[in-house]
Short mmCIF file of C-alpha atoms and ligand atoms in Angstrom, two decimals:
data_model
loop_
_atom_site.label_atom_id
_atom_site.label_comp_id
_atom_site.label_asym_id
_atom_site.label_seq_id
_atom_site.Cartn_x
_atom_site.Cartn_y
_atom_site.Cartn_z
CA UNK A 1 0.00 0.00 0.00
CA UNK A 2 1.32 3.41 -0.88
CA UNK A 3 1.76 5.66 2.14
CA UNK A 4 -0.20 8.85 1.79
CA UNK A 5 2.39 11.62 2.08
CA UNK A 6 0.83 14.93 3.01
CA UNK A 7 2.77 18.03 2.05
CA UNK A 8 3.86 19.89 5.20
CA UNK A 9 3.17 23.59 5.76
CA UNK A 10 6.91 24.21 5.79
CA UNK A 11 7.71 22.03 2.74
CA UNK A 12 9.06 25.03 0.84
CA UNK A 13 12.22 25.07 2.94
CA UNK A 14 12.72 21.29 3.00
CA UNK A 15 14.10 18.94 0.37
CA UNK A 16 12.99 15.73 2.14
CA UNK A 17 9.76 14.64 3.82
CA UNK A 18 9.74 13.94 7.57
CA UNK A 19 10.93 10.53 8.71
CA UNK A 20 7.92 8.53 9.96
CA UNK A 21 9.61 8.16 13.35
CA UNK A 22 9.85 11.94 13.60
CA UNK A 23 6.21 12.33 12.69
CA UNK A 24 5.20 9.89 15.40
CA UNK A 25 7.58 11.41 17.94
CA UNK A 26 6.68 15.05 17.47
CA UNK A 27 2.94 14.76 16.90
CA UNK A 28 0.63 16.12 19.57
CA UNK A 29 -2.57 15.41 17.69
CA UNK A 30 -3.54 12.42 19.84
CA UNK A 31 -3.98 14.69 22.84
CA UNK A 32 -4.43 18.24 21.54
CA UNK A 33 -7.50 17.08 19.58
CA UNK A 34 -9.47 18.11 22.59
CA UNK A 35 -8.68 21.75 21.82
CA UNK A 36 -10.34 21.50 18.39
CA UNK A 37 -13.46 23.57 19.05
CA UNK A 38 -11.44 26.24 20.87
CA UNK A 39 -9.10 26.37 17.89
CA UNK A 40 -12.08 27.06 15.63
CA UNK A 41 -13.44 29.68 18.04
CA UNK A 42 -10.08 31.46 18.07
CA UNK A 43 -9.75 31.28 14.28
CA UNK A 44 -13.21 32.77 13.79
CA UNK A 45 -12.26 35.79 15.93
CA UNK A 46 -8.87 36.09 14.20
CA UNK A 47 -10.52 36.00 10.75
CA UNK A 48 -13.07 38.67 11.72
CA UNK A 49 -10.25 40.90 12.88
CA UNK A 50 -8.30 40.37 9.65
CA UNK A 51 -11.38 41.49 7.67
CA UNK A 52 -12.03 44.50 9.91
CA UNK A 53 -8.40 45.53 9.43
CA UNK A 54 -8.72 45.00 5.67
CA UNK A 55 -5.91 42.45 5.74
CA UNK A 56 -8.45 40.07 4.17
CA UNK A 57 -11.30 41.10 1.89
CA UNK A 58 -14.85 40.63 3.08
CA UNK A 59 -15.37 37.86 0.47
CA UNK A 60 -12.24 36.02 1.63
CA UNK A 61 -13.34 36.34 5.23
CA UNK A 62 -16.78 34.96 4.49
CA UNK A 63 -15.36 31.96 2.66
CA UNK A 64 -13.03 31.20 5.55
CA UNK A 65 -15.77 31.56 8.16
CA UNK A 66 -18.01 29.20 6.18
CA UNK A 67 -15.16 26.73 5.86
CA UNK A 68 -14.48 26.91 9.59
CA UNK A 69 -18.14 26.35 10.32
CA UNK A 70 -18.32 23.21 8.20
CA UNK A 71 -15.13 21.90 9.87
CA UNK A 72 -16.72 22.58 13.24
CA UNK A 73 -19.68 20.44 12.22
CA UNK A 74 -17.38 17.63 11.11
CA UNK A 75 -15.63 17.83 14.48
CA UNK A 76 -18.89 17.78 16.38
CA UNK A 77 -20.25 14.86 14.37
CA UNK A 78 -16.99 12.99 14.71
CA UNK A 79 -16.53 12.84 10.91
CA UNK A 80 -13.45 15.07 10.73
CA UNK A 81 -10.80 13.15 8.75
CA UNK A 82 -7.62 13.25 10.88
CA UNK A 83 -4.41 12.19 9.12
CA UNK A 84 -1.31 10.71 10.74
CA UNK A 85 0.67 13.46 9.00
CA UNK A 86 -1.27 16.17 10.87
CA UNK A 87 1.31 17.30 13.39
CA UNK A 88 -1.16 18.92 15.74
CA UNK A 89 -4.76 20.08 15.87
CA UNK A 90 -3.85 23.49 14.43
CA UNK A 91 -2.26 21.95 11.32
CA UNK A 92 -5.09 19.45 10.97
CA UNK A 93 -7.74 22.17 10.87
CA UNK A 94 -5.71 24.37 8.53
CA UNK A 95 -5.05 21.43 6.20
CA UNK A 96 -8.78 20.65 6.12
CA UNK A 97 -9.60 24.30 5.42
CA UNK A 98 -7.26 24.28 2.39
CA UNK A 99 -8.87 21.05 1.16
CA UNK A 100 -12.25 22.73 1.33
CA UNK A 101 -11.38 26.22 0.07
CA UNK A 102 -8.20 25.87 -1.93
CA UNK A 103 -5.50 28.58 -1.66
CA UNK A 104 -7.75 31.13 0.09
CA UNK A 105 -7.73 28.77 3.10
CA UNK A 106 -4.04 29.61 3.38
CA UNK A 107 -4.91 33.21 4.27
CA UNK A 108 -6.29 32.38 7.72
CA UNK A 109 -2.83 31.98 9.21
CA UNK A 110 -1.90 35.56 8.24
CA UNK A 111 -0.35 37.46 11.18
CA UNK A 112 -0.53 34.38 13.39
CA UNK A 113 1.86 31.65 14.50
CA UNK A 114 1.04 28.36 16.12
CA UNK A 115 3.05 29.68 19.04
CA UNK A 116 0.42 32.27 19.93
CA UNK A 117 -2.44 30.19 18.53
CA UNK A 118 -1.81 27.22 20.82
CA UNK A 119 -1.82 29.54 23.82
CA UNK A 120 -5.12 31.02 22.77
CA UNK A 121 -6.62 27.53 22.55
CA UNK A 122 -5.26 26.47 25.93
CA UNK A 123 -6.43 29.67 27.62
CA UNK A 124 -9.94 29.33 26.17
CA UNK A 125 -10.04 25.68 27.20
CA UNK A 126 -8.74 26.28 30.70
CA UNK A 127 -11.12 29.15 31.32
CA UNK A 128 -14.05 26.76 30.74
CA UNK A 129 -12.50 23.92 32.72
CA UNK A 130 -11.78 26.13 35.72
CA UNK A 131 -15.42 27.18 35.79
CA UNK A 132 -16.48 23.52 35.56
CA UNK A 133 -14.16 22.47 38.40
CA UNK A 134 -15.40 25.36 40.54
CA UNK A 135 -18.97 24.17 39.99
CA UNK A 136 -17.97 20.62 40.97
CA UNK A 137 -16.34 21.94 44.15
CA UNK A 138 -19.58 23.72 44.92
CA UNK A 139 -21.63 20.54 44.48
CA UNK A 140 -19.38 18.71 46.90
CA UNK A 141 -19.64 21.62 49.34
CA UNK A 142 -23.43 21.38 49.09
CA UNK A 143 -23.30 17.70 50.09
CA UNK A 144 -21.05 18.52 53.05
CA UNK A 145 -23.49 21.19 54.20
CA UNK A 146 -26.45 18.82 53.85
CA UNK A 147 -24.67 16.21 55.96
CA UNK A 148 -23.64 18.85 58.50
CA UNK A 149 -27.28 19.95 58.86
CA UNK A 150 -28.40 16.35 59.24
CA UNK A 151 -25.77 15.83 61.96
CA UNK A 152 -26.18 19.17 63.70
CA UNK A 153 -26.21 17.47 67.12
CA UNK A 154 -23.98 14.41 66.60
CA UNK A 155 -20.89 14.42 68.78
CA UNK A 156 -17.69 12.58 68.04
CA UNK A 157 -14.11 12.66 69.27
CA UNK A 158 -11.94 15.35 67.72
CA UNK A 159 -8.36 14.20 67.17
CA UNK A 160 -4.83 15.50 67.34
CA UNK A 161 -1.96 13.11 66.62
CA UNK A 162 -4.74 10.65 65.76
CA UNK A 163 -5.38 10.44 69.50
CA UNK A 164 -8.80 11.33 70.87
CA UNK A 165 -8.50 14.91 72.10
CA UNK A 166 -11.78 16.74 72.74
CA UNK A 167 -15.38 16.14 71.71
CA UNK A 168 -16.52 17.99 68.60
CA UNK A 169 -19.64 18.04 66.46
CA UNK A 170 -19.59 15.82 63.38
CA UNK A 171 -21.06 18.87 61.61
CA UNK A 172 -18.00 20.90 62.60
CA UNK A 173 -15.70 18.21 61.27
CA UNK A 174 -17.56 18.04 57.95
CA UNK A 175 -17.59 21.82 57.59
CA UNK A 176 -13.80 21.85 57.96
CA UNK A 177 -13.75 20.31 54.46
CA UNK A 178 -16.26 22.90 53.30
CA UNK A 179 -13.76 25.62 54.27
CA UNK A 180 -10.91 23.90 52.43
CA UNK A 181 -13.00 23.73 49.28
CA UNK A 182 -13.94 27.38 49.72
CA UNK A 183 -10.24 28.28 49.57
CA UNK A 184 -9.77 25.98 46.59
CA UNK A 185 -12.48 27.79 44.69
CA UNK A 186 -10.96 31.16 45.54
CA UNK A 187 -7.53 29.97 44.37
CA UNK A 188 -9.02 28.77 41.08
CA UNK A 189 -10.77 32.12 40.70
CA UNK A 190 -7.49 34.00 41.09
CA UNK A 191 -5.83 31.64 38.65
CA UNK A 192 -8.64 32.23 36.19
CA UNK A 193 -7.86 35.96 36.19
CA UNK A 194 -4.36 35.22 34.91
CA UNK A 195 -5.68 32.69 32.39
CA UNK A 196 -8.01 35.34 31.03
CA UNK A 197 -5.41 37.28 29.02
CA UNK A 198 -5.35 37.33 25.20
CA UNK A 199 -2.08 35.91 23.80
CA UNK A 200 -3.00 36.08 20.09
CA UNK A 201 -1.06 38.67 18.17
CA UNK A 202 2.27 37.87 19.79
CA UNK A 203 3.04 36.04 16.54
CA UNK A 204 5.90 33.58 16.60
CA UNK A 205 7.71 35.71 19.18
CA UNK A 206 8.00 39.36 18.17
CA UNK A 207 4.59 40.52 16.98
CA UNK A 208 3.78 41.17 13.33
CA UNK A 209 4.38 43.79 10.64
CA UNK A 210 0.70 43.59 9.64
CA UNK A 211 -1.81 46.09 11.10
CA UNK A 212 -3.70 43.75 13.45
CA UNK A 213 -6.07 44.86 16.25
CA UNK A 214 -5.47 42.68 19.28
CA UNK A 215 -7.93 44.55 21.47
CA UNK A 216 -10.71 43.81 19.00
CA UNK A 217 -9.93 40.07 19.17
CA UNK A 218 -9.89 40.33 22.97
CA UNK A 219 -13.38 41.85 22.93
CA UNK A 220 -14.70 39.17 20.57
CA UNK A 221 -13.39 36.41 22.82
CA UNK A 222 -14.24 38.15 26.12
CA UNK A 223 -10.67 38.54 27.34
CA UNK A 224 -10.50 41.49 29.76
CA UNK A 225 -6.77 41.92 29.11
CA UNK A 226 -4.25 41.65 26.28
CA UNK A 227 -0.74 40.33 26.98
CA UNK A 228 1.99 42.99 27.13
CA UNK A 229 5.17 41.37 25.83
CA UNK A 230 5.22 39.08 22.81
CA UNK A 231 8.34 37.17 23.95
CA UNK A 232 6.86 36.54 27.38
CA UNK A 233 3.51 35.63 25.82
CA UNK A 234 4.75 32.68 23.76
CA UNK A 235 7.15 31.45 26.47
CA UNK A 236 4.78 31.81 29.44
CA UNK A 237 3.07 28.80 30.98
CA UNK A 238 2.74 30.30 34.48
CA UNK A 239 -1.03 30.16 34.28
CA UNK A 240 -0.87 26.39 33.68
CA UNK A 241 1.56 25.93 36.58
CA UNK A 242 -0.74 27.94 38.82
CA UNK A 243 -3.70 25.85 37.78
CA UNK A 244 -1.78 22.61 38.39
CA UNK A 245 -0.71 23.92 41.80
CA UNK A 246 -4.25 24.93 42.75
CA UNK A 247 -5.42 21.46 41.70
CA UNK A 248 -2.60 19.80 43.66
CA UNK A 249 -3.84 21.56 46.81
CA UNK A 250 -7.44 20.66 46.00
CA UNK A 251 -6.45 17.02 45.43
CA UNK A 252 -4.56 17.05 48.74
CA UNK A 253 -7.74 18.19 50.54
CA UNK A 254 -9.83 15.52 48.87
CA UNK A 255 -7.20 12.94 49.70
CA UNK A 256 -7.37 13.86 53.39
CA UNK A 257 -11.15 13.47 53.30
CA UNK A 258 -10.70 10.13 51.53
CA UNK A 259 -8.20 8.99 54.15
CA UNK A 260 -10.70 9.72 56.90
CA UNK A 261 -13.38 7.77 55.06
CA UNK A 262 -11.00 4.80 54.77
CA UNK A 263 -10.15 4.98 58.47
CA UNK A 264 -13.72 5.48 59.57
CA UNK A 265 -14.93 2.54 57.50
CA UNK A 266 -12.49 0.17 59.25
CA UNK A 267 -13.73 -2.12 62.04
CA UNK A 268 -11.28 -0.34 64.35
CA UNK A 269 -13.19 2.94 63.98
CA UNK A 270 -16.54 1.75 62.56
CA UNK A 271 -17.77 5.34 62.41
CA UNK A 272 -19.31 4.94 58.96
CA UNK A 273 -20.83 2.36 56.70
CA UNK A 274 -19.93 2.80 53.03
CA UNK A 275 -22.75 2.32 50.54
CA UNK A 276 -22.52 -1.02 48.69
CA UNK A 277 -22.70 0.81 45.38
CA UNK A 278 -19.45 2.60 46.22
CA UNK A 279 -17.50 -0.28 47.74
CA UNK A 280 -15.93 -3.34 46.21
CA UNK A 281 -15.52 -6.93 47.33
CA UNK A 282 -12.49 -9.17 47.36
CA UNK A 283 -12.01 -11.85 44.72
CA UNK A 284 -10.74 -14.16 47.45
CA UNK A 285 -12.02 -13.14 50.89
CA UNK A 286 -15.81 -13.40 50.94
CA UNK A 287 -16.27 -11.17 54.01
CA UNK A 288 -14.49 -8.12 52.57
CA UNK A 289 -16.07 -4.79 51.74
CA UNK A 290 -13.29 -2.52 50.59
CA UNK A 291 -13.21 1.27 50.40
CA UNK A 292 -11.66 1.31 46.90
CA UNK A 293 -13.29 4.59 45.91
CA UNK A 294 -11.75 6.73 48.67
CA UNK A 295 -8.50 4.77 48.27
CA UNK A 296 -8.33 5.72 44.61
CA UNK A 297 -9.19 9.31 45.44
CA UNK A 298 -6.17 9.24 47.75
CA UNK A 299 -4.01 7.41 45.21
CA UNK A 300 -4.81 9.69 42.28
CA UNK A 301 -3.41 12.61 44.24
CA UNK A 302 0.02 11.28 43.26
CA UNK A 303 -0.47 11.95 39.57
CA UNK A 304 -1.91 15.40 40.24
CA UNK A 305 1.23 16.31 42.22
CA UNK A 306 3.36 14.68 39.51
CA UNK A 307 1.77 16.78 36.77
CA UNK A 308 2.72 19.97 38.60
CA UNK A 309 6.30 18.79 38.91
CA UNK A 310 6.45 17.59 35.33
CA UNK A 311 5.60 21.03 34.00
CA UNK A 312 7.84 22.93 36.40
CA UNK A 313 10.67 20.70 35.26
CA UNK A 314 9.87 21.27 31.57
CA UNK A 315 9.99 25.03 32.10
CA UNK A 316 13.15 25.15 34.15
CA UNK A 317 16.06 26.31 32.01
CA UNK A 318 14.12 27.10 28.81
CA UNK A 319 15.60 30.10 27.02
CA UNK A 320 13.18 32.66 25.60
CA UNK A 321 10.96 32.38 23.79
CA UNK A 322 9.00 29.41 22.36
CA UNK A 323 10.69 26.01 22.49
CA UNK A 324 9.07 22.78 21.41
CA UNK A 325 9.49 21.48 24.96
CA UNK A 326 6.43 23.60 25.71
CA UNK A 327 4.22 21.12 23.87
CA UNK A 328 4.77 18.92 26.94
CA UNK A 329 2.46 21.22 28.93
CA UNK A 330 -0.67 19.62 27.57
CA UNK A 331 -0.74 16.03 28.80
CA UNK A 332 -0.12 16.99 32.44
CA UNK A 333 -2.75 19.69 32.13
CA UNK A 334 -5.37 17.43 30.57
CA UNK A 335 -4.64 14.63 33.01
CA UNK A 336 -5.07 16.92 35.99
CA UNK A 337 -8.34 18.30 34.61
CA UNK A 338 -9.71 14.78 34.06
CA UNK A 339 -8.45 13.42 37.37
CA UNK A 340 -9.72 16.26 39.53
CA UNK A 341 -13.11 16.28 37.82
CA UNK A 342 -13.40 12.52 38.27
CA UNK A 343 -12.47 12.66 41.94
CA UNK A 344 -14.87 15.51 42.72
CA UNK A 345 -17.66 13.75 40.84
CA UNK A 346 -17.33 10.42 42.60
CA UNK A 347 -17.00 11.93 46.09
CA UNK A 348 -20.09 14.07 45.51
CA UNK A 349 -22.03 11.04 44.35
CA UNK A 350 -20.87 8.90 47.28
CA UNK A 351 -21.13 11.26 50.24
CA UNK A 352 -24.94 11.40 50.54
CA UNK A 353 -25.00 7.60 50.80
CA UNK A 354 -22.45 7.23 53.58
CA UNK A 355 -24.14 6.13 56.81
CA UNK A 356 -22.74 7.72 59.95
CA UNK A 357 -22.99 5.44 62.98
CA UNK A 358 -23.94 8.16 65.44
CA UNK A 359 -24.05 5.71 68.38
CA UNK A 360 -20.43 4.69 67.74
CA UNK A 361 -19.34 8.29 67.27
CA UNK A 362 -20.88 9.37 70.57
CA UNK A 363 -19.54 6.33 72.39
CA UNK A 364 -16.02 7.17 71.19
CA UNK A 365 -16.41 10.71 72.54
CA UNK A 366 -17.22 9.42 76.06
CA UNK A 367 -14.62 8.48 78.61
CA UNK A 368 -10.98 8.39 77.64
CA UNK A 369 -10.40 11.64 79.56
CA UNK A 370 -11.64 13.74 76.62
CA UNK A 371 -13.14 16.18 79.14
CA UNK A 372 -9.90 16.79 81.04
CA UNK A 373 -9.43 20.24 79.45
CA UNK A 374 -12.98 21.12 80.45
CA UNK A 375 -12.19 20.35 84.09
CA UNK A 376 -9.03 22.47 83.94
CA UNK A 377 -11.00 25.36 82.42
CA UNK A 378 -13.60 24.91 85.22
CA UNK A 379 -10.86 25.54 87.78
CA UNK A 380 -9.69 28.58 85.77
CA UNK A 381 -13.22 29.99 85.98
CA UNK A 382 -12.92 29.59 89.77
CA UNK A 383 -9.82 31.74 89.73
CA UNK A 384 -6.99 29.19 89.54
CA UNK A 385 -4.04 29.86 87.17
CA UNK A 386 -4.26 27.54 84.15
CA UNK A 387 -0.85 25.90 84.75
CA UNK A 388 -1.88 24.89 88.28
CA UNK A 389 -5.26 23.65 87.04
CA UNK A 390 -3.53 21.60 84.35
CA UNK A 391 -1.36 19.95 87.00
CA UNK A 392 -4.28 19.12 89.28
CA UNK A 393 -6.35 17.57 86.51
CA UNK A 394 -3.23 15.66 85.43
CA UNK A 395 -3.11 14.17 88.91
CA UNK A 396 -6.82 13.28 88.74
CA UNK A 397 -6.22 11.50 85.44
CA UNK A 398 -3.29 9.55 86.85
CA UNK A 399 -5.34 8.52 89.89
CA UNK A 400 -8.22 7.45 87.63
CA UNK A 401 -5.84 5.33 85.57
CA UNK A 402 -4.57 3.63 88.71
CA UNK A 403 -8.11 3.07 90.02
CA UNK A 404 -9.48 2.14 86.61
CA UNK A 405 -12.08 4.93 86.69
CA UNK A 406 -13.40 7.50 84.21
CA UNK A 407 -13.65 11.23 84.99
CA UNK A 408 -17.42 11.03 84.46
CA UNK A 409 -17.73 8.45 87.26
CA UNK A 410 -16.06 10.41 90.08
CA UNK A 411 -18.20 11.62 92.97
CA UNK A 412 -17.98 15.20 94.21
CA UNK A 413 -16.18 13.93 97.33
CA UNK A 414 -13.55 12.29 95.14
CA UNK A 415 -13.07 15.48 93.08
CA UNK A 416 -12.71 17.56 96.24
CA UNK A 417 -9.79 15.44 97.37
CA UNK A 418 -7.84 17.19 94.61
CA UNK A 419 -9.16 20.75 95.07
CA UNK A 420 -11.75 22.48 97.30
CA UNK A 421 -12.75 24.56 94.25
CA UNK A 422 -14.70 21.64 92.80
CA UNK A 423 -18.44 22.01 93.43
CA UNK A 424 -21.61 20.21 92.41
CA UNK A 425 -21.97 22.22 89.17
CA UNK A 426 -18.92 20.38 87.79
CA UNK A 427 -20.74 17.09 87.43
CA UNK A 428 -23.35 18.41 84.98
CA UNK A 429 -20.61 19.58 82.65
CA UNK A 430 -19.08 16.19 82.18
CA UNK A 431 -20.92 15.03 79.06
CA UNK A 432 -19.61 15.31 75.50
CA UNK A 433 -22.63 17.44 74.53
CA UNK A 434 -22.04 19.93 77.36
CA UNK A 435 -18.36 20.05 76.52
CA UNK A 436 -19.14 20.80 72.86
CA UNK A 437 -21.66 23.50 73.67
CA UNK A 438 -19.32 25.33 76.02
CA UNK A 439 -16.85 25.90 73.18
CA UNK A 440 -18.60 29.02 72.05
CA UNK A 441 -15.52 30.97 70.95
CA UNK A 442 -15.80 32.24 67.36
CA UNK A 443 -15.20 29.31 65.00
CA UNK A 444 -15.44 26.81 67.87
CA UNK A 445 -17.45 23.60 67.86
CA UNK A 446 -20.44 24.74 69.99
CA UNK A 447 -23.80 24.21 68.33
CA UNK A 448 -24.44 27.96 68.29
CA UNK A 449 -21.18 28.54 66.44
CA UNK A 450 -21.76 25.77 63.90
CA UNK A 451 -25.33 27.00 63.35
CA UNK A 452 -24.02 30.53 62.83
CA UNK A 453 -21.61 29.29 60.19
CA UNK A 454 -24.31 27.22 58.48
CA UNK A 455 -26.55 30.29 58.35
CA UNK A 456 -23.78 32.43 56.88
CA UNK A 457 -23.07 29.73 54.26
CA UNK A 458 -26.79 29.65 53.43
CA UNK A 459 -26.69 33.40 52.89
CA UNK A 460 -23.67 33.00 50.63
CA UNK A 461 -21.13 34.60 52.97
N1 LIG B 501 1.87 21.65 19.02
C1 LIG B 501 2.64 22.79 19.40
C2 LIG B 501 2.55 22.98 20.92
O1 LIG B 501 1.73 22.38 21.50
C3 LIG B 501 2.10 24.01 18.73
C4 LIG B 501 3.15 25.05 18.49
C5 LIG B 501 4.12 24.55 17.52
N2 LIG B 501 5.07 25.53 17.20
C6 LIG B 501 6.22 25.24 16.56
N3 LIG B 501 7.00 26.23 16.35
N4 LIG B 501 6.54 24.03 16.22
O2 LIG B 501 3.33 23.71 21.50
#
């Protein structure tokens, strides 16, 4: 069979065709295909500008716009004929335009280089994806709020060092993740402002001799700003790095949530029951119900971190301005977009079906000296310096350990052996619920504080 050899855009300068190994090695088509519709969108705006500036005639512009529209339909229907010789999506679309229009198709690339074109595509793409990821964060936040409202009175142990520390509300614990996601959304928003800058018109690296109007293109494509330095424009991938970094932090948050779900689903904790539809069995051990979904959420964080490092490493040491190394920005970017969207989607779907074992949670918050700080703060209220109070309660705890007793079980007479400041009102305080509700400091775990936060969230604050 005769290999179909497509003439390259740069064939004028070259005596020989590309080696097939080079074609395969340098091609980005397999992954930058996903930019196709953004490439068309950018070309439409570019073409309009060329007509407005009289660089193209109105008739030429109309032909090109029609050609682009029919290519768009082929792309949407999945009938666009990709060729192995198409080096990237930009060349594929331009080649198709020439097939449809003949030489006039070759006028679209006037005053444009793939170096600024590819950035336009990526910026348009990323702008949409950031908005989509922000919406997914919001859906997950909504599920956390719903669960928090459902568990407005459920107490559980709060931990430091993975040791039971003080009782907290389950709602407070869940809303901690709400706050993380709130920061993630804000970070993505800030990143989006730096994505939203028009690169087109930087040309290959130095601008163009032709009388283009970059600000007009920016208006057509709703870019609030136009980039300032053509060299910087074609070399810059900061906005991708920032996005990958924001996603790395987001993935880290989701991984911490996933880790807690894994722990809580274990028989050791038994705080939650995972829904069957989101768990998997073992091929060998019939009794197993494994938390594979949160485990994969945790595991996929590795590639999201890796993508950030891959791009930083590509950029390190690149001289100005464009270098082909920069093509390596896309796979990490696309992989992070897909991974983060997948993780957010599955967590949002799973969370409403997780059963919290409120009896187990409360039981774990009782005993175990979780109320020791409360007793020390009781003595402080009676006028004792905190350090002294800390020491006295430490002694009570040691005595309880020796006598195999819990703080909640001591009689007033026993308490008074350690300090005459203990009075009958102490005993009523020694429940997890009372301990929670006394932590009324702003942002604390008391029901009034958690309710205040839930109200503010409801009002969009
Ligand atoms: N596929 C290339 C990329 O992703 C487009 C720019 C190519 N420019 C060039 N001078 N070869 O970076």
